[in-house]
Each structure stands twice: as C-alpha cells, then as structure tokens.
Short mmCIF file of C-alpha atoms and ligand atoms in Angstrom, two decimals:
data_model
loop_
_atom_site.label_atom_id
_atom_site.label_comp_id
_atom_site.label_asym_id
_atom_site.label_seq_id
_atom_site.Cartn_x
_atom_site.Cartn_y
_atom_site.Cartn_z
CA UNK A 69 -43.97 39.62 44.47
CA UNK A 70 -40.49 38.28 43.88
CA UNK A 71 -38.87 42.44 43.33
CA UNK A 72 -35.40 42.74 43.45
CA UNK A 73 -33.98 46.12 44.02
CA UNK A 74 -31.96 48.06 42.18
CA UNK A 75 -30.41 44.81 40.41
CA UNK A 76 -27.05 46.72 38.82
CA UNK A 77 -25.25 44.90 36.17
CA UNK A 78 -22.08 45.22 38.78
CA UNK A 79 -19.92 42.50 36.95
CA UNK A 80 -17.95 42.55 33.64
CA UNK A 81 -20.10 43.53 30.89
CA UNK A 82 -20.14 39.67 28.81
CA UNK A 83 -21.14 39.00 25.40
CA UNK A 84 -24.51 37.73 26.93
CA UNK A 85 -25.47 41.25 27.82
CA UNK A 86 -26.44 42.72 24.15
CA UNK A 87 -27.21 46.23 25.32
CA UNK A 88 -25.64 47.75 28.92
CA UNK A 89 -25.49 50.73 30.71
CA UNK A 90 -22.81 52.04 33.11
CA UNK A 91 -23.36 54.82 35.41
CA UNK A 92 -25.60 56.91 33.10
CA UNK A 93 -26.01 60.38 33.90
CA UNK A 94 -27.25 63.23 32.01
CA UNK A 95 -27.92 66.59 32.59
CA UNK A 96 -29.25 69.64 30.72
CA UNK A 97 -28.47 73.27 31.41
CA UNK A 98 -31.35 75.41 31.20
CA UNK A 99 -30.36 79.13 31.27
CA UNK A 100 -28.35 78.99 34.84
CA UNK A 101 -29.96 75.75 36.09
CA UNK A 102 -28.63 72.57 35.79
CA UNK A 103 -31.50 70.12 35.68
CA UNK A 104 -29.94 66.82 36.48
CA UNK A 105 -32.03 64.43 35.42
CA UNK A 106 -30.36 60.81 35.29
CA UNK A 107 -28.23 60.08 38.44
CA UNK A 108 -26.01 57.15 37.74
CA UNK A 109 -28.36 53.85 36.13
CA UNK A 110 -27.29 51.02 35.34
CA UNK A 111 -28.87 48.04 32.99
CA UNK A 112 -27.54 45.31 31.12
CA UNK A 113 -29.77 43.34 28.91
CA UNK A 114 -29.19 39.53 28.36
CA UNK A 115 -29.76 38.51 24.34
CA UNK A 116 -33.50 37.63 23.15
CA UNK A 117 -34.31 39.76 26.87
CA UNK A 118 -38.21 40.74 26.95
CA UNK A 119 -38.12 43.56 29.41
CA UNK A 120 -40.51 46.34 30.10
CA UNK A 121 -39.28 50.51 31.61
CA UNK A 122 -42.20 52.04 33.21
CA UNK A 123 -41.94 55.13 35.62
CA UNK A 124 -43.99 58.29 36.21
CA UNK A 125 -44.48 60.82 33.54
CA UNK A 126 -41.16 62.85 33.98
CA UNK A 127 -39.31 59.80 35.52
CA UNK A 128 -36.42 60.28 32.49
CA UNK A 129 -37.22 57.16 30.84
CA UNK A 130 -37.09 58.51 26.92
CA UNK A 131 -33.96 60.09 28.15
CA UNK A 132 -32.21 56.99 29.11
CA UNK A 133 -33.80 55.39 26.30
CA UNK A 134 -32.01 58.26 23.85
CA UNK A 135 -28.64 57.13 25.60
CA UNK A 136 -29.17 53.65 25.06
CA UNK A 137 -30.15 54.00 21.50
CA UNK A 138 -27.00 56.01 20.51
CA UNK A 139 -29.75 59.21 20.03
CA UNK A 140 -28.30 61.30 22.48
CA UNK A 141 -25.54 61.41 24.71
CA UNK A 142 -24.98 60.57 28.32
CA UNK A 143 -23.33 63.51 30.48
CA UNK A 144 -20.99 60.65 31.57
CA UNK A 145 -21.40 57.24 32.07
CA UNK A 146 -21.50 54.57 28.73
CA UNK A 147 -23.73 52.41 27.24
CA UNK A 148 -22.45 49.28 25.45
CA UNK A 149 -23.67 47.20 22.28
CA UNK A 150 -22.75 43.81 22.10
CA UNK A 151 -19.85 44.73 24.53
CA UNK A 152 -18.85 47.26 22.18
CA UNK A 153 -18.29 50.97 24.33
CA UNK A 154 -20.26 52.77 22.15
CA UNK A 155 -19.88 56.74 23.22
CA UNK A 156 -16.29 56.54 23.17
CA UNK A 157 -16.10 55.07 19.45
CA UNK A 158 -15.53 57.69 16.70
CA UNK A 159 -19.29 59.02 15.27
CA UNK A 160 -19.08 57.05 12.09
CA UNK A 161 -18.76 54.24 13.72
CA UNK A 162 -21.59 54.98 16.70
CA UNK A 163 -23.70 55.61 13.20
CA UNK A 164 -23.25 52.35 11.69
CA UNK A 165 -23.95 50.47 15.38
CA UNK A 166 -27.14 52.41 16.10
CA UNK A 167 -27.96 51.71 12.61
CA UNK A 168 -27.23 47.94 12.51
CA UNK A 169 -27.59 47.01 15.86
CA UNK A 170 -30.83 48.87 17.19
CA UNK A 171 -34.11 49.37 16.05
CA UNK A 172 -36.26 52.26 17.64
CA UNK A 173 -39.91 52.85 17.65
CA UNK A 174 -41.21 56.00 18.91
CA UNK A 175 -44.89 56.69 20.32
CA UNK A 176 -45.52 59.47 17.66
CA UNK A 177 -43.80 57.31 15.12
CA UNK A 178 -41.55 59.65 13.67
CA UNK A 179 -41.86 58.87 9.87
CA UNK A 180 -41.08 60.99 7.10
CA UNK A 181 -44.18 62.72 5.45
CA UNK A 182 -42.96 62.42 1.97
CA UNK A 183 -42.38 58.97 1.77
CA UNK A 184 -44.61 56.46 1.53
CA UNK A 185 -44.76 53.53 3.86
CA UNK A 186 -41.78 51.64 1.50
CA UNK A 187 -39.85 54.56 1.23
CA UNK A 188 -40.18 54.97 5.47
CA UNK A 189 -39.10 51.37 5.58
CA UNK A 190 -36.17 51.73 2.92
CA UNK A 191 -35.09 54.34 4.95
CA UNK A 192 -32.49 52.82 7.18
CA UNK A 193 -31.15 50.73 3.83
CA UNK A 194 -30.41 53.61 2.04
CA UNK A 195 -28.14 54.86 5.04
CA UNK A 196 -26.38 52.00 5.31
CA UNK A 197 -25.73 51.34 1.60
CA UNK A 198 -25.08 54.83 0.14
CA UNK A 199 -26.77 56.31 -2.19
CA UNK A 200 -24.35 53.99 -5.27
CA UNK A 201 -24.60 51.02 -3.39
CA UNK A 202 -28.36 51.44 -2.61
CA UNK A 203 -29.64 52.06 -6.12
CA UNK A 204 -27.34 48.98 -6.95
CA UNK A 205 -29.60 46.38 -5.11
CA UNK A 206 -32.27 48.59 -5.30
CA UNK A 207 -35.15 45.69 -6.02
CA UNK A 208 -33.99 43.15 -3.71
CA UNK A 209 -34.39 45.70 -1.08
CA UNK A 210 -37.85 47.01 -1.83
CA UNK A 211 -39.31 43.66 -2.20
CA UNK A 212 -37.77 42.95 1.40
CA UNK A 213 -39.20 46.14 2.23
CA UNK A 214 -42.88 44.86 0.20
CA UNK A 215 -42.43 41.64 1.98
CA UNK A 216 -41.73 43.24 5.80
CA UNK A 217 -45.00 45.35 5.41
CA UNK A 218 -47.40 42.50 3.84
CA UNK A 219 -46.59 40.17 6.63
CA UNK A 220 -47.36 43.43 9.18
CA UNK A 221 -50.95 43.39 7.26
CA UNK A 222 -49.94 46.80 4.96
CA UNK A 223 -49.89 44.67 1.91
CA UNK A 224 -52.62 47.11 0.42
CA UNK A 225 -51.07 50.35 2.15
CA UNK A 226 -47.50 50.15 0.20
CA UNK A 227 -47.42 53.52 -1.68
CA UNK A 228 -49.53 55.44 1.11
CA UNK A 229 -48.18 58.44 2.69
CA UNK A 230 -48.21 59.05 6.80
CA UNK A 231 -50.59 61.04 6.56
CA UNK A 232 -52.75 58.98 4.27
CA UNK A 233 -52.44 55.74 6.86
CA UNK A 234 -54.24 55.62 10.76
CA UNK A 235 -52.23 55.70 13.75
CA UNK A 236 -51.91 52.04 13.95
CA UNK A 237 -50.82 51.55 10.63
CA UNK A 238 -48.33 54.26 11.02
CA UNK A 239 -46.81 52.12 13.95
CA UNK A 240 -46.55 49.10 12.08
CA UNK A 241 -44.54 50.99 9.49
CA UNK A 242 -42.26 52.62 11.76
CA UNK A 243 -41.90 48.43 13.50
CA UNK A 244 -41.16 47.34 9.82
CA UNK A 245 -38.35 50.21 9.30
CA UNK A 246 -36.90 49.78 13.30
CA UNK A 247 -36.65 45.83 11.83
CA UNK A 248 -35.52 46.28 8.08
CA UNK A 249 -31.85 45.69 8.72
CA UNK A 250 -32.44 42.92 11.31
CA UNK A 251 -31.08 44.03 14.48
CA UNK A 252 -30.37 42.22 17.65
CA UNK A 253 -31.96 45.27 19.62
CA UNK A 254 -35.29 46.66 20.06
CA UNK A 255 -36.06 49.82 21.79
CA UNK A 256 -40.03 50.56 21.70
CA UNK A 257 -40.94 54.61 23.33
CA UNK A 258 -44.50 53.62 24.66
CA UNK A 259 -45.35 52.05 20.88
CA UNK A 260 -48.77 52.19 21.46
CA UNK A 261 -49.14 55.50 24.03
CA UNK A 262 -50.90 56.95 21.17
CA UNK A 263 -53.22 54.40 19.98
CA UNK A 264 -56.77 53.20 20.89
CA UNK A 265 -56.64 49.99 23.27
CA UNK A 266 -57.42 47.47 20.46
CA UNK A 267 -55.23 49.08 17.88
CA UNK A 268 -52.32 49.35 20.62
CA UNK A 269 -53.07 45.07 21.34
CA UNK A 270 -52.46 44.45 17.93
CA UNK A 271 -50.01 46.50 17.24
CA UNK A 272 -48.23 44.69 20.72
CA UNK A 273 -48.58 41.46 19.52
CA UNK A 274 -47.13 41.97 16.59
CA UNK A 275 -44.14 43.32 18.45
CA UNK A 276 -44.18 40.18 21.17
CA UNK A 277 -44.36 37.87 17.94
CA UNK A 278 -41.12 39.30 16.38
CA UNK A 279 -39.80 39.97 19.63
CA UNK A 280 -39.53 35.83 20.08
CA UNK A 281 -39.42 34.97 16.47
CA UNK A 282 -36.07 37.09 15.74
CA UNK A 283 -34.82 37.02 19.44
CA UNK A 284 -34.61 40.38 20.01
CA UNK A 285 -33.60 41.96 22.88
CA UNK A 286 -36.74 44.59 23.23
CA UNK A 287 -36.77 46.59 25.96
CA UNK A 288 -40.09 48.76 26.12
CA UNK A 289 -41.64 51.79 28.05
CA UNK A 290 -44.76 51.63 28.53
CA UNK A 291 -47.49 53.12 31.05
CA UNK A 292 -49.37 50.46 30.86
CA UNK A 293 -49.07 47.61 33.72
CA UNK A 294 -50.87 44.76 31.40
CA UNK A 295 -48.27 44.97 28.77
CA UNK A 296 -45.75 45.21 31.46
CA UNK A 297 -46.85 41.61 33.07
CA UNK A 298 -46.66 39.88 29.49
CA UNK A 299 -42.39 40.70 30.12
CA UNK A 300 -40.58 38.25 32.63
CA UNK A 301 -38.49 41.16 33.46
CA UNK A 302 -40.45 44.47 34.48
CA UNK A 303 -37.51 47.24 35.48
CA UNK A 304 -38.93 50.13 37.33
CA UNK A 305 -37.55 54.43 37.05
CA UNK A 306 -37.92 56.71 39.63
CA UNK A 307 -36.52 60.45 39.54
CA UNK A 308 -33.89 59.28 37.78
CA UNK A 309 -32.88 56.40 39.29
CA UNK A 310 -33.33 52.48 39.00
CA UNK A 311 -36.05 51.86 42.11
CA UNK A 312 -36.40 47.92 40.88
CA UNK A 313 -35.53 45.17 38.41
CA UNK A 314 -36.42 41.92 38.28
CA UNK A 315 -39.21 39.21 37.78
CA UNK A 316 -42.83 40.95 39.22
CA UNK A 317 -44.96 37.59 37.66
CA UNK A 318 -45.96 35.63 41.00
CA UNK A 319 -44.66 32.24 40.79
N1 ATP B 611 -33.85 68.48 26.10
C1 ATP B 611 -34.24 68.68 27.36
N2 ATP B 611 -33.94 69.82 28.01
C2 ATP B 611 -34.33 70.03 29.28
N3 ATP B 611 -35.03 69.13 30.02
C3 ATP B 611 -35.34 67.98 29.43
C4 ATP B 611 -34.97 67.68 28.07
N4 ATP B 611 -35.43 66.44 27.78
C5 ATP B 611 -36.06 66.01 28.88
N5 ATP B 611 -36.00 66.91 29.86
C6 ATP B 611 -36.58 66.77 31.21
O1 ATP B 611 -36.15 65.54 31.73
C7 ATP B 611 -37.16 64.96 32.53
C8 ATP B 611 -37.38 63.53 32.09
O2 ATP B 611 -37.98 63.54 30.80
P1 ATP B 611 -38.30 62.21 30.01
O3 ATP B 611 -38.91 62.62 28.71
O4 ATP B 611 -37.09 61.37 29.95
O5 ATP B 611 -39.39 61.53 30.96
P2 ATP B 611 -40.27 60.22 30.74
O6 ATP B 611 -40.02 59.34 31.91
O7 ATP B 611 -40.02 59.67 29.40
O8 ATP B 611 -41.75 60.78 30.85
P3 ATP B 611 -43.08 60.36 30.04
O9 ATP B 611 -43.60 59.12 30.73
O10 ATP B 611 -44.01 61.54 30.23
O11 ATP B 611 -42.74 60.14 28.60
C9 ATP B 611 -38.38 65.84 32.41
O12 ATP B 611 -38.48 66.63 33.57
C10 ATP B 611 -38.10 66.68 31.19
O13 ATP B 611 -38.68 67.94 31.30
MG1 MG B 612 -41.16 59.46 27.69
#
C-alpha cells in the first residue's frame, strides 16, 4: 500500500489546486463546553481530482465538508476556490462562489418538497439570475433543466414532487441541481449512504461518468471502501485530523 501520511498542501496555493484548505479548525460551544472538533486540516485539490473522505462516524467529515463548501464557517483557518480566499471575501460574494463554483449533494438529498424535480433543479438558476433576470430566459433554462434530468433517466419523472419520486431518483435530482450551473467542484455527503446497494451503484456511476466527462473536481465521503478504491486518491479523517492522503490502489 503506497499511503502517504498526512500529505499537507504546505506550498503556495496554485491555480492547479481548484479547492484548498488551510489550517481548518472549528469548534462549537455547547453550553460551557467547547467541543473542538477540527484541529488544523489541510487539503488542496488538483482540477478534474477524483478523491474519496472516509473516517469513522463522528470523525468531522460533513463538518469539513460544510467549510469547504462555503456552508458553514471555519473557527479559523480558510478554504480557497480557484485560489480565491473565500471566508475573508464579503458574503455576497462567498454566495455567488459557492453558487457558481460548487455543487453539493447531500445523503438525505435536501430538496424542496414543493417543487417538483425541475423546479429542484431550477433552483440554483433562479439564485443566480434574480427573480427579473430569471423569468427573462425562463425557457432556455427549463429545457436545460428538462435536458439535465432526461439524460439522468428522469425524463418521465419531470413534474414529480420529492415525495412522489424513490430515494434514488431523489439523488439524481439533487446531482442534476448540484450540476445545473456547471461548476468546476463537486462535493458528494455519502450520495448514496441512504440508498439500497444497486440503487447507490447506479446512482455512483452516474456521478464517476460526469465526474470525468465535465472534469470535476469531486471529492466524496463515503463509508464505503469499494467506492473509495474506484478514486486514485483515497484521503483518510481521524478525530479531526488528516491521518492519510494519497494513492491506496496497489501498483
Ligand atoms: N452543530 C454542531 N454542534 C455541536 N456539535 C456538532 C455540530 N455539528 C457536528 N458536531 C459534532 O462534531 C462531530 C463531527 O461530526 P460530523 O457530522 O462532521 O462527523 P462525520 O465524520 O460526518 O460522521 P458521519 O460519518 O456519522 O456522518 C460529532 O461529534 C458531532 O456531534
Ligand atoms: Mg457525516
């Protein structure tokens, strides 16, 4: 096993590295406890990077996946987007980065009851655009939106609530909206934690498929060590911390 450890991006952040991390920390105060939970991780992700976060339950992976995906703040530290310092920037403009640069798929998928699966997918289009602006190029965008969801195998689930679609369908919707405005980034929660093993392969592959057809830069949590080995780069959390990074496929 060719394991690096604790492989810290401890050069200048480049242009290559799409999505970094600096000395992430964060802490939450519970009553009079301070529960420290990251201690100081660094990552720096190289553009079109396939590369897999696993850890124990508890390990603070969604945490540091928050930080990185503009979500929630660091205690100190910063994360940078395309070289870009994004917790220092004013939160306008930290709104339009997480919005153009990263996409963000969640394990409970997080879409909006009342909308149906166009609607979800419009979603980040009509944040970007503005109400005016939205309405203005209203068509184009839904049949990008139609489009997104056909090739994801929803043609005949367009106008169906959440609630009305199964779990797998649900993810694909929630891939199609994290993708609608094209980022660069990907940042996938343990996509298919909540799915049934074949329903969670397919809804992987269509992930890996995008992943190399757009050249994203996907980094993805996961529990699961066979997804992990289909990533070149497998980057392992322990209380906290960064315990390894690197290439775990033997040669
Ligand atoms: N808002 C919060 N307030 C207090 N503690 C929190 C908060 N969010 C997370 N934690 C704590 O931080 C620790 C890390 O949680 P996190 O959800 O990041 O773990 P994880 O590695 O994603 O685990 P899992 O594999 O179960 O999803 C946990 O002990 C959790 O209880
Ligand atoms: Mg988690």
């Amino acid at each position: 096993m060719n394991r690096t450890t604790h492989v810290a991006p401890k050069g200048p952040v480049t242009a290559t590295h799409v999505l970094s991390a600096r000395a992430v920390t964060k802490s939450f105060q519970i009553g009079d406890r301070k529960l420290e939970i990251l201690h100081g991780v660094d990552l720096a992700l190289g553009r079109g990077e396939l590369v897999s976060l696993m850890g124990s339950s508890g390990a603070g992976k969604s945490t540091f996946l928050h930080i990185l995906g503009l979500l929630e703040s660091p205690t100190s530290g910063e994360v940078f987007i395309e070289g870009r310092c994004a917790w220092k920037l004013p939160v306008q403009e930290r709104a339009a980065i997480r919005n153009q640069k990263l996409g963000f798929v969640f394990q409970f998928y997080h879409l909006l009851a009342e909308l149906d699966a166009v609607e979800n997918v419009l979603l980040p289009a009509m944040i970007l655009h503005g109400r005016g602006a939205y309405l203005g190029r209203r068509k184009a965008l839904r049949e990008k939106a139609r489009s997104l969801l056909a090739k994801f195998g929803l043609d005949h689930r367009l106008e169906h609530r959440p609630a009305q679609l199964s779990g797998g369908e649900r993810q694909r919707v929630a891939l199609a909206r994290a993708l609608f405005l094209d980022p660069p980034i990907l940042i996938a929660d343990e996509p298919t934690g909540n799915l049934d093993s074949a329903t969670g392969e397919k809804v992987l592959e269509l992930l890996l498929t995008e992943q190399k057809e757009r050249e994203l830069t996907l980094l993805l949590v996961t529990h699961d060590e066979r997804i992990a080995s289909r990533c070149r780069r497998v980057v392992r959390m322990q209380d906290g911390r960064i315990l390894s990074d690197g290439d775990e496929r033997r040669a």
